[in-house]
Amino acid sequence: SFSKALKIFRAKISLTSDSNLVHLATRQPLTFEIARYHSRVLSAASCFTQAPLQVLSLWQPCGQFSGQVAAQLSTTLQEIDLGGSGYRGVLPVQWSTLVNLRRLDLGWNGLVGPLPRQWSKLSSLEYLQLGCNNLSGKLPADWSALSSLTHLRLNKNMQLHGPLPEAWSALTRLS
């Protein structure tokens, strides 16, 4: 068994690798940030469905996390930064319920599969980084509903194909 001190703002969290449980000392909105910790944190991230998280930032140099992205997360999340962490799997359709999400960085991972058209429900999303993965399929026309989007990065996903959807002309805030 091991314990690691985690850099936490406005809350105290302890991680126990044996049970993969996260114990929250407060139910206040909080930020959870981990840098350079054991890959067991990944399975603990799936325990964050009930915590009132606003920011989830799991950073690991050189993609040292292993496993898949948790499908269910707290709907209070406003920012998710899992960029370059080594996550694998498909983009969770269930994240379409994260209606408060403003920033999502999943770049530089090993994500595969299509872009979920259901993510068009993320109307608060301003920043979306999905570059440098292995995503595939066509660009969803439904994403034209992402009216708050100012930054979109899909580069280096060599299996994405097809024309830019005409409906995306409604994304007038993109820079």
Protein backbone atom coordinates (compact mmCIF):
# COMPACT_ATOMS: atom_id res chain seq x y z
CA SER A 1 0.00 0.00 0.00
CA PHE A 2 1.14 3.57 -0.61
CA SER A 3 -0.15 7.04 0.09
CA LYS A 4 0.73 10.18 -1.80
CA ALA A 5 0.18 13.77 -0.82
CA LEU A 6 -1.80 15.46 -3.56
CA LYS A 7 -1.82 19.13 -4.47
CA ILE A 8 -5.40 20.09 -3.69
CA PHE A 9 -7.14 23.42 -3.56
CA ARG A 10 -10.01 23.99 -1.09
CA ALA A 11 -10.23 20.34 -0.07
CA LYS A 12 -8.23 17.51 1.43
CA ILE A 13 -8.15 14.28 -0.53
CA SER A 14 -6.28 11.13 0.38
CA LEU A 15 -5.71 8.30 -2.07
CA THR A 16 -5.35 4.69 -1.02
CA SER A 17 -4.16 2.42 -3.81
CA ASP A 18 -5.50 -0.80 -2.27
CA SER A 19 -9.13 0.26 -2.40
CA ASN A 20 -8.78 2.98 -5.05
CA LEU A 21 -11.09 5.14 -2.96
CA VAL A 22 -10.95 8.87 -2.73
CA HIS A 23 -12.02 10.37 0.59
CA LEU A 24 -13.22 13.94 0.45
CA ALA A 25 -12.94 16.07 3.57
CA THR A 26 -15.36 18.64 2.16
CA ARG A 27 -18.28 18.73 -0.28
CA GLN A 28 -17.36 22.26 -1.43
CA PRO A 29 -16.53 22.86 -5.11
CA LEU A 30 -12.89 21.94 -5.58
CA THR A 31 -9.98 21.49 -7.91
CA PHE A 32 -8.19 18.15 -8.12
CA GLU A 33 -4.70 18.34 -9.54
CA ILE A 34 -2.10 15.60 -9.67
CA ALA A 35 1.39 15.81 -11.09
CA ARG A 36 3.88 12.93 -11.24
CA TYR A 37 1.96 10.34 -9.25
CA HIS A 38 1.33 6.64 -9.55
CA SER A 39 -0.91 5.36 -12.35
CA ARG A 40 -3.42 4.04 -9.79
CA VAL A 41 -4.84 7.56 -9.75
CA LEU A 42 -6.55 6.77 -13.06
CA SER A 43 -8.91 4.24 -11.51
CA ALA A 44 -9.55 6.63 -8.64
CA ALA A 45 -10.67 9.28 -11.16
CA SER A 46 -13.78 7.21 -11.84
CA CYS A 47 -14.79 7.81 -8.20
CA PHE A 48 -15.29 11.52 -8.95
CA THR A 49 -18.89 11.16 -10.11
CA GLN A 50 -20.34 12.46 -6.83
CA ALA A 51 -17.67 14.98 -5.85
CA PRO A 52 -18.51 18.63 -6.64
CA LEU A 53 -15.40 19.04 -8.80
CA GLN A 54 -14.96 22.12 -10.95
CA VAL A 55 -11.50 21.32 -12.33
CA LEU A 56 -9.94 17.90 -12.94
CA SER A 57 -6.31 18.10 -14.00
CA LEU A 58 -4.35 14.86 -14.13
CA TRP A 59 -0.95 15.46 -15.62
CA GLN A 60 1.77 12.86 -15.99
CA PRO A 61 4.95 13.41 -18.01
CA CYS A 62 5.46 11.24 -21.09
CA GLY A 63 2.07 9.54 -20.88
CA GLN A 64 2.77 7.46 -17.80
CA PHE A 65 -0.88 6.86 -16.90
CA SER A 66 -2.42 3.68 -18.19
CA GLY A 67 -6.01 2.73 -18.69
CA GLN A 68 -9.12 4.32 -20.16
CA VAL A 69 -10.88 7.58 -19.55
CA ALA A 70 -13.69 7.31 -16.98
CA ALA A 71 -17.10 7.52 -18.64
CA GLN A 72 -18.97 9.07 -15.69
CA LEU A 73 -17.73 12.30 -14.11
CA SER A 74 -19.28 15.01 -11.95
CA THR A 75 -21.63 17.31 -13.88
CA THR A 76 -20.19 20.29 -11.94
CA LEU A 77 -16.92 20.03 -13.87
CA GLN A 78 -15.91 23.19 -15.72
CA GLU A 79 -12.44 22.08 -16.84
CA ILE A 80 -10.82 18.74 -17.64
CA ASP A 81 -7.12 18.62 -18.48
CA LEU A 82 -5.91 15.11 -19.28
CA GLY A 83 -3.57 16.24 -22.06
CA GLY A 84 -0.49 14.08 -22.64
CA SER A 85 -1.35 11.68 -19.87
CA GLY A 86 -1.38 8.45 -21.87
CA TYR A 87 -5.08 7.75 -21.68
CA ARG A 88 -6.53 5.19 -24.10
CA GLY A 89 -9.99 4.31 -25.36
CA VAL A 90 -12.86 6.12 -26.99
CA LEU A 91 -14.29 9.55 -26.23
CA PRO A 92 -17.09 8.91 -23.71
CA VAL A 93 -20.54 9.72 -25.12
CA GLN A 94 -21.66 10.11 -21.49
CA TRP A 95 -19.62 13.30 -21.20
CA SER A 96 -22.41 15.02 -23.15
CA THR A 97 -24.02 15.53 -19.70
CA LEU A 98 -21.14 17.78 -18.56
CA VAL A 99 -23.14 20.90 -19.43
CA ASN A 100 -20.94 23.20 -17.29
CA LEU A 101 -17.75 22.15 -19.08
CA ARG A 102 -15.87 25.13 -20.56
CA ARG A 103 -12.43 23.65 -21.23
CA LEU A 104 -11.50 20.11 -22.32
CA ASP A 105 -7.94 19.04 -23.15
CA LEU A 106 -7.47 15.43 -24.23
CA GLY A 107 -4.66 16.09 -26.68
CA TRP A 108 -1.55 13.89 -27.02
CA ASN A 109 -3.13 10.66 -25.78
CA GLY A 110 -4.07 7.35 -27.40
CA LEU A 111 -7.76 8.00 -27.92
CA VAL A 112 -9.47 6.17 -30.80
CA GLY A 113 -12.87 6.08 -32.49
CA PRO A 114 -15.29 8.72 -33.69
CA LEU A 115 -16.05 12.20 -32.41
CA PRO A 116 -19.30 11.79 -30.41
CA ARG A 117 -22.08 13.77 -32.09
CA GLN A 118 -23.80 13.87 -28.66
CA TRP A 119 -21.10 16.27 -27.47
CA SER A 120 -23.08 18.92 -29.35
CA LYS A 121 -24.93 19.32 -26.02
CA LEU A 122 -21.79 20.87 -24.46
CA SER A 123 -23.08 24.38 -25.09
CA SER A 124 -20.71 26.01 -22.55
CA LEU A 125 -17.59 24.50 -24.14
CA GLU A 126 -15.11 27.20 -25.20
CA TYR A 127 -11.84 25.24 -25.60
CA LEU A 128 -11.55 21.75 -27.09
CA GLN A 129 -8.15 20.11 -27.69
CA LEU A 130 -8.32 16.62 -29.23
CA GLY A 131 -5.21 16.86 -31.39
CA CYS A 132 -2.52 14.17 -31.62
CA ASN A 133 -4.69 11.12 -30.94
CA ASN A 134 -5.94 8.35 -33.23
CA LEU A 135 -9.51 9.57 -33.67
CA SER A 136 -11.37 8.48 -36.79
CA GLY A 137 -14.51 9.08 -38.83
CA LYS A 138 -16.23 12.17 -40.12
CA LEU A 139 -16.56 15.54 -38.43
CA PRO A 140 -20.05 15.65 -36.83
CA ALA A 141 -22.27 18.33 -38.33
CA ASP A 142 -24.12 18.39 -34.98
CA TRP A 143 -21.12 20.13 -33.42
CA SER A 144 -22.35 23.31 -35.08
CA ALA A 145 -24.39 23.69 -31.86
CA LEU A 146 -21.17 24.37 -29.89
CA SER A 147 -21.85 28.10 -30.10
CA SER A 148 -19.45 29.06 -27.27
CA LEU A 149 -16.46 27.34 -28.90
CA THR A 150 -13.52 29.68 -29.50
CA HIS A 151 -10.70 27.11 -29.82
CA LEU A 152 -10.87 23.73 -31.58
CA ARG A 153 -7.86 21.52 -32.24
CA LEU A 154 -8.23 18.24 -34.15
CA ASN A 155 -4.81 18.12 -35.81
CA LYS A 156 -2.79 14.91 -36.20
CA ASN A 157 -5.76 12.55 -36.12
CA MET A 158 -4.92 10.91 -39.42
CA GLN A 159 -8.11 8.82 -39.59
CA LEU A 160 -10.48 11.81 -39.44
CA HIS A 161 -11.82 12.33 -42.95
CA GLY A 162 -14.40 14.08 -45.08
CA PRO A 163 -15.17 17.71 -45.75
CA LEU A 164 -15.63 20.37 -43.12
CA PRO A 165 -19.39 20.30 -42.40
CA GLU A 166 -21.18 23.29 -43.91
CA ALA A 167 -23.15 23.63 -40.66
CA TRP A 168 -19.88 24.54 -38.89
CA SER A 169 -20.14 27.98 -40.46
CA ALA A 170 -22.36 28.72 -37.43
CA LEU A 171 -19.25 28.47 -35.21
CA THR A 172 -18.52 32.17 -35.55
CA ARG A 173 -16.53 32.47 -32.31
CA LEU A 174 -13.77 30.11 -33.50
CA SER A 175 -10.44 31.90 -33.91
